[in-house]
mmCIF file of C-alpha atoms in Angstrom:
data_model
loop_
_atom_site.group_PDB
_atom_site.id
_atom_site.type_symbol
_atom_site.label_atom_id
_atom_site.label_comp_id
_atom_site.label_asym_id
_atom_site.label_seq_id
_atom_site.Cartn_x
_atom_site.Cartn_y
_atom_site.Cartn_z
ATOM 1 C CA LEU A 1 -161.160 -88.095 -125.648
ATOM 2 C CA LYS A 2 -159.096 -89.753 -123.013
ATOM 3 C CA THR A 3 -157.752 -85.933 -122.180
ATOM 4 C CA HIS A 4 -161.744 -84.788 -121.981
ATOM 5 C CA ILE A 5 -162.233 -87.751 -119.776
ATOM 6 C CA ARG A 6 -159.314 -87.429 -117.364
ATOM 7 C CA HIS A 7 -160.414 -83.760 -116.856
ATOM 8 C CA LYS A 8 -163.706 -84.542 -116.469
ATOM 9 C CA ASP A 9 -164.915 -82.287 -119.530
ATOM 10 C CA ILE A 10 -168.075 -84.340 -120.189
ATOM 11 C CA LYS A 11 -169.439 -81.872 -122.764
ATOM 12 C CA ALA A 12 -166.311 -81.951 -124.914
ATOM 13 C CA ALA A 13 -165.736 -85.617 -124.696
ATOM 14 C CA LYS A 14 -169.155 -86.398 -125.816
ATOM 15 C CA LYS A 15 -168.640 -84.029 -128.704
ATOM 16 C CA VAL A 16 -165.772 -86.045 -129.665
ATOM 17 C CA LEU A 17 -167.828 -88.995 -129.348
ATOM 18 C CA LYS A 18 -170.631 -87.496 -131.777
ATOM 19 C CA GLU A 19 -167.733 -86.630 -134.286
ATOM 20 C CA MET A 20 -166.047 -89.831 -134.173
ATOM 21 C CA LYS A 21 -169.230 -91.453 -135.291
ATOM 22 C CA ALA A 22 -170.245 -88.646 -137.568
ATOM 23 C CA SER A 23 -167.090 -89.287 -139.634
ATOM 24 C CA GLY A 24 -167.850 -93.224 -139.791
ATOM 25 C CA VAL A 25 -164.758 -94.102 -137.216
ATOM 26 C CA ASN A 26 -166.299 -96.907 -134.984
ATOM 27 C CA PRO A 27 -165.208 -97.304 -131.385
ATOM 28 C CA ASP A 28 -162.805 -100.033 -130.256
ATOM 29 C CA VAL A 29 -162.592 -101.749 -127.313
ATOM 30 C CA ALA A 30 -160.352 -98.828 -125.727
ATOM 31 C CA THR A 31 -162.998 -96.361 -127.036
ATOM 32 C CA TYR A 32 -165.809 -98.194 -125.190
ATOM 33 C CA SER A 33 -163.850 -98.536 -121.982
ATOM 34 C CA MET A 34 -163.275 -94.588 -122.041
ATOM 35 C CA ILE A 35 -167.063 -94.512 -122.734
ATOM 36 C CA ILE A 36 -167.564 -96.457 -119.522
ATOM 37 C CA ASP A 37 -165.348 -94.152 -117.504
ATOM 38 C CA LEU A 38 -167.049 -91.210 -119.012
ATOM 39 C CA THR A 39 -170.152 -92.723 -118.112
ATOM 40 C CA PHE A 40 -169.713 -93.229 -114.248
ATOM 41 C CA LYS A 41 -167.893 -90.084 -114.010
ATOM 42 C CA GLU A 42 -171.121 -88.223 -115.209
ATOM 43 C CA SER A 43 -173.153 -89.774 -112.744
ATOM 44 C CA ARG A 44 -171.085 -89.327 -110.110
ATOM 45 C CA LEU A 45 -170.917 -85.327 -111.278
ATOM 46 C CA ARG A 46 -174.708 -85.293 -111.023
ATOM 47 C CA GLY A 47 -174.737 -86.919 -107.922
ATOM 48 C CA ASP A 48 -176.684 -90.106 -109.305
ATOM 49 C CA LEU A 49 -176.143 -93.825 -108.776
ATOM 50 C CA ILE A 50 -175.348 -95.476 -112.024
ATOM 51 C CA ASN A 51 -177.970 -97.528 -113.602
ATOM 52 C CA ASP A 52 -177.039 -101.241 -114.303
ATOM 53 C CA ASP A 53 -178.915 -101.129 -117.474
ATOM 54 C CA VAL A 54 -176.534 -98.217 -118.826
ATOM 55 C CA ILE A 55 -173.433 -100.178 -118.317
ATOM 56 C CA SER A 56 -175.311 -103.300 -119.952
ATOM 57 C CA LYS A 57 -176.487 -101.200 -122.914
ATOM 58 C CA ILE A 58 -172.949 -100.369 -123.401
ATOM 59 C CA LEU A 59 -171.410 -103.784 -123.011
ATOM 60 C CA GLU A 60 -174.247 -104.939 -125.530
ATOM 61 C CA ASP A 61 -173.489 -102.224 -127.746
ATOM 62 C CA MET A 62 -169.891 -103.552 -127.702
ATOM 63 C CA ARG A 63 -170.887 -107.052 -128.566
ATOM 64 C CA LEU A 64 -172.921 -105.623 -131.436
ATOM 65 C CA ASN A 65 -170.243 -104.117 -133.127
ATOM 66 C CA GLY A 66 -168.072 -107.409 -132.669
ATOM 67 C CA ILE A 67 -165.795 -106.317 -129.868
ATOM 68 C CA GLU A 68 -165.885 -108.393 -126.905
ATOM 69 C CA PRO A 69 -165.215 -106.777 -123.526
ATOM 70 C CA ASN A 70 -161.293 -107.240 -122.336
ATOM 71 C CA THR A 71 -159.893 -107.071 -118.925
ATOM 72 C CA TYR A 72 -159.442 -103.034 -119.283
ATOM 73 C CA THR A 73 -163.255 -102.698 -120.323
ATOM 74 C CA LEU A 74 -164.058 -104.968 -117.316
ATOM 75 C CA THR A 75 -161.465 -103.015 -114.962
ATOM 76 C CA SER A 76 -163.295 -99.718 -115.982
ATOM 77 C CA VAL A 77 -166.614 -101.349 -114.694
ATOM 78 C CA ILE A 78 -164.993 -102.295 -111.767
ATOM 79 C CA ASP A 79 -163.159 -98.896 -111.082
ATOM 80 C CA GLY A 80 -166.349 -96.983 -111.736
ATOM 81 C CA LEU A 81 -168.443 -99.357 -109.736
ATOM 82 C CA GLY A 82 -166.065 -99.408 -106.881
ATOM 83 C CA LYS A 83 -166.436 -95.480 -106.508
ATOM 84 C CA ASP A 84 -169.796 -95.832 -105.468
ATOM 85 C CA PRO A 85 -170.609 -97.325 -101.820
ATOM 86 C CA GLY A 86 -174.074 -98.775 -103.434
ATOM 87 C CA TYR A 87 -171.957 -101.165 -105.975
ATOM 88 C CA GLU A 88 -168.952 -102.201 -104.043
ATOM 89 C CA GLU A 89 -170.174 -105.872 -103.770
ATOM 90 C CA SER A 90 -170.682 -105.732 -107.554
ATOM 91 C CA ALA A 91 -167.386 -104.412 -108.450
ATOM 92 C CA LEU A 92 -166.039 -107.392 -105.830
ATOM 93 C CA LYS A 93 -167.644 -109.976 -107.940
ATOM 94 C CA LEU A 94 -166.706 -108.650 -111.106
ATOM 95 C CA PHE A 95 -162.928 -108.629 -109.816
ATOM 96 C CA GLN A 96 -163.277 -112.136 -108.263
ATOM 97 C CA TYR A 97 -164.510 -113.211 -111.782
ATOM 98 C CA LEU A 98 -161.418 -111.907 -113.375
ATOM 99 C CA GLN A 99 -159.388 -113.445 -110.742
ATOM 100 C CA GLU A 100 -160.766 -116.909 -111.534
ATOM 101 C CA LYS A 101 -160.257 -116.418 -115.094
ATOM 102 C CA ARG A 102 -156.795 -115.285 -114.684
ATOM 103 C CA LEU A 103 -157.672 -112.004 -116.336
ATOM 104 C CA ALA A 104 -157.229 -109.569 -113.617
ATOM 105 C CA SER A 105 -154.354 -107.293 -114.221
ATOM 106 C CA SER A 106 -152.228 -104.838 -112.601
ATOM 107 C CA VAL A 107 -154.854 -101.945 -113.255
ATOM 108 C CA THR A 108 -157.514 -104.080 -111.693
ATOM 109 C CA TYR A 109 -155.671 -104.650 -108.427
ATOM 110 C CA VAL A 110 -154.656 -100.818 -108.372
ATOM 111 C CA SER A 111 -158.232 -100.005 -108.671
ATOM 112 C CA MET A 112 -159.299 -102.509 -106.062
ATOM 113 C CA ILE A 113 -156.736 -101.367 -103.726
ATOM 114 C CA SER A 114 -157.806 -97.608 -104.322
ATOM 115 C CA ASN A 115 -161.384 -98.039 -103.767
ATOM 116 C CA ALA A 116 -160.598 -100.007 -100.637
ATOM 117 C CA PHE A 117 -158.464 -97.129 -99.244
ATOM 118 C CA ASN A 118 -161.049 -94.620 -100.302
ATOM 119 C CA TYR A 119 -163.800 -96.755 -98.186
ATOM 120 C CA GLY A 120 -161.425 -96.973 -95.459
ATOM 121 C CA ASN A 121 -160.794 -100.629 -95.442
ATOM 122 C CA THR A 122 -157.272 -100.551 -95.100
ATOM 123 C CA ARG A 123 -156.971 -104.363 -94.049
ATOM 124 C CA GLN A 124 -158.878 -105.246 -97.673
ATOM 125 C CA ALA A 125 -156.412 -102.762 -99.355
ATOM 126 C CA GLU A 126 -153.451 -104.598 -97.835
ATOM 127 C CA LEU A 127 -154.619 -107.811 -98.680
ATOM 128 C CA TYR A 128 -155.335 -106.605 -102.317
ATOM 129 C CA PHE A 129 -151.777 -105.369 -102.162
ATOM 130 C CA LYS A 130 -150.434 -108.641 -101.237
ATOM 131 C CA ASP A 131 -152.513 -110.695 -103.874
ATOM 132 C CA TYR A 132 -150.835 -107.873 -106.498
ATOM 133 C CA ILE A 133 -147.445 -109.145 -105.147
ATOM 134 C CA GLN A 134 -148.185 -112.468 -105.272
ATOM 135 C CA GLU A 135 -149.607 -112.397 -108.909
ATOM 136 C CA GLY A 136 -145.955 -111.222 -109.895
ATOM 137 C CA PHE A 137 -146.949 -107.781 -110.523
ATOM 138 C CA LYS A 138 -144.197 -105.192 -110.674
ATOM 139 C CA LEU A 139 -143.750 -103.057 -107.698
ATOM 140 C CA THR A 140 -143.403 -99.685 -108.957
ATOM 141 C CA VAL A 141 -143.112 -95.944 -107.667
ATOM 142 C CA PRO A 142 -146.877 -95.309 -108.109
ATOM 143 C CA ILE A 143 -147.994 -98.228 -106.841
ATOM 144 C CA TRP A 144 -145.971 -97.451 -103.805
ATOM 145 C CA ASN A 145 -147.355 -93.875 -103.768
ATOM 146 C CA LEU A 146 -150.801 -95.651 -103.738
ATOM 147 C CA ILE A 147 -149.991 -97.447 -100.659
ATOM 148 C CA PHE A 148 -148.353 -94.799 -98.815
ATOM 149 C CA GLU A 149 -151.385 -91.949 -99.766
ATOM 150 C CA GLY A 150 -154.042 -94.743 -98.554
ATOM 151 C CA TYR A 151 -152.579 -95.177 -95.438
ATOM 152 C CA LEU A 152 -151.872 -91.459 -94.772
ATOM 153 C CA LYS A 153 -155.536 -90.803 -96.092
ATOM 154 C CA ASN A 154 -156.731 -93.160 -93.201
ATOM 155 C CA ARG A 155 -154.595 -91.894 -90.624
ATOM 156 C CA ASN A 156 -152.205 -94.963 -90.255
ATOM 157 C CA SER A 157 -148.982 -93.647 -90.229
ATOM 158 C CA SER A 158 -147.343 -96.617 -88.563
ATOM 159 C CA LYS A 159 -148.324 -98.634 -91.767
ATOM 160 C CA VAL A 160 -146.703 -95.906 -93.866
ATOM 161 C CA ALA A 161 -143.477 -96.427 -91.841
ATOM 162 C CA GLU A 162 -143.595 -100.112 -91.907
ATOM 163 C CA TYR A 163 -143.822 -100.118 -95.749
ATOM 164 C CA TYR A 164 -141.327 -97.232 -96.276
ATOM 165 C CA LYS A 165 -138.724 -99.695 -94.448
ATOM 166 C CA VAL A 166 -139.658 -102.247 -97.414
ATOM 167 C CA PHE A 167 -139.729 -99.857 -99.915
ATOM 168 C CA ARG A 168 -136.582 -98.037 -98.995
ATOM 169 C CA PRO A 169 -134.305 -100.947 -97.003
#
């Protein structure tokens, strides 16, 4: 399922979900997170804005199956919302909720940093990055690459050079 979603093969992913249910395998929290991711990707491929009701129904279905959304499920929602300019504010509110509850993971921060860069908001991306560090998350090569790529994408090579000096003293 994860591979099909990563490769944006919506048809194959839906087929796997159908086969799971037909064979009596109930989705778990990871599966629901992937379903949310799939739902957002499918909407974007069609050029549609995501309908809030669709995500609400998925979250309600989770609860009906005795599964509470966790940080990763909510991060999937944040990631999906953050990729659509019309839902940037909703993504921010959900992110702030996770921060307040001390539930924001490194993946949640990476999602917010990436989305900020995608919308050209390098100042906000930098603030999220500083929060990421302040929260004590490990600075890995992929997070540094995200920072470098984000500034390059936004044509700010001086920031790349500045951060590269920190990365490689």
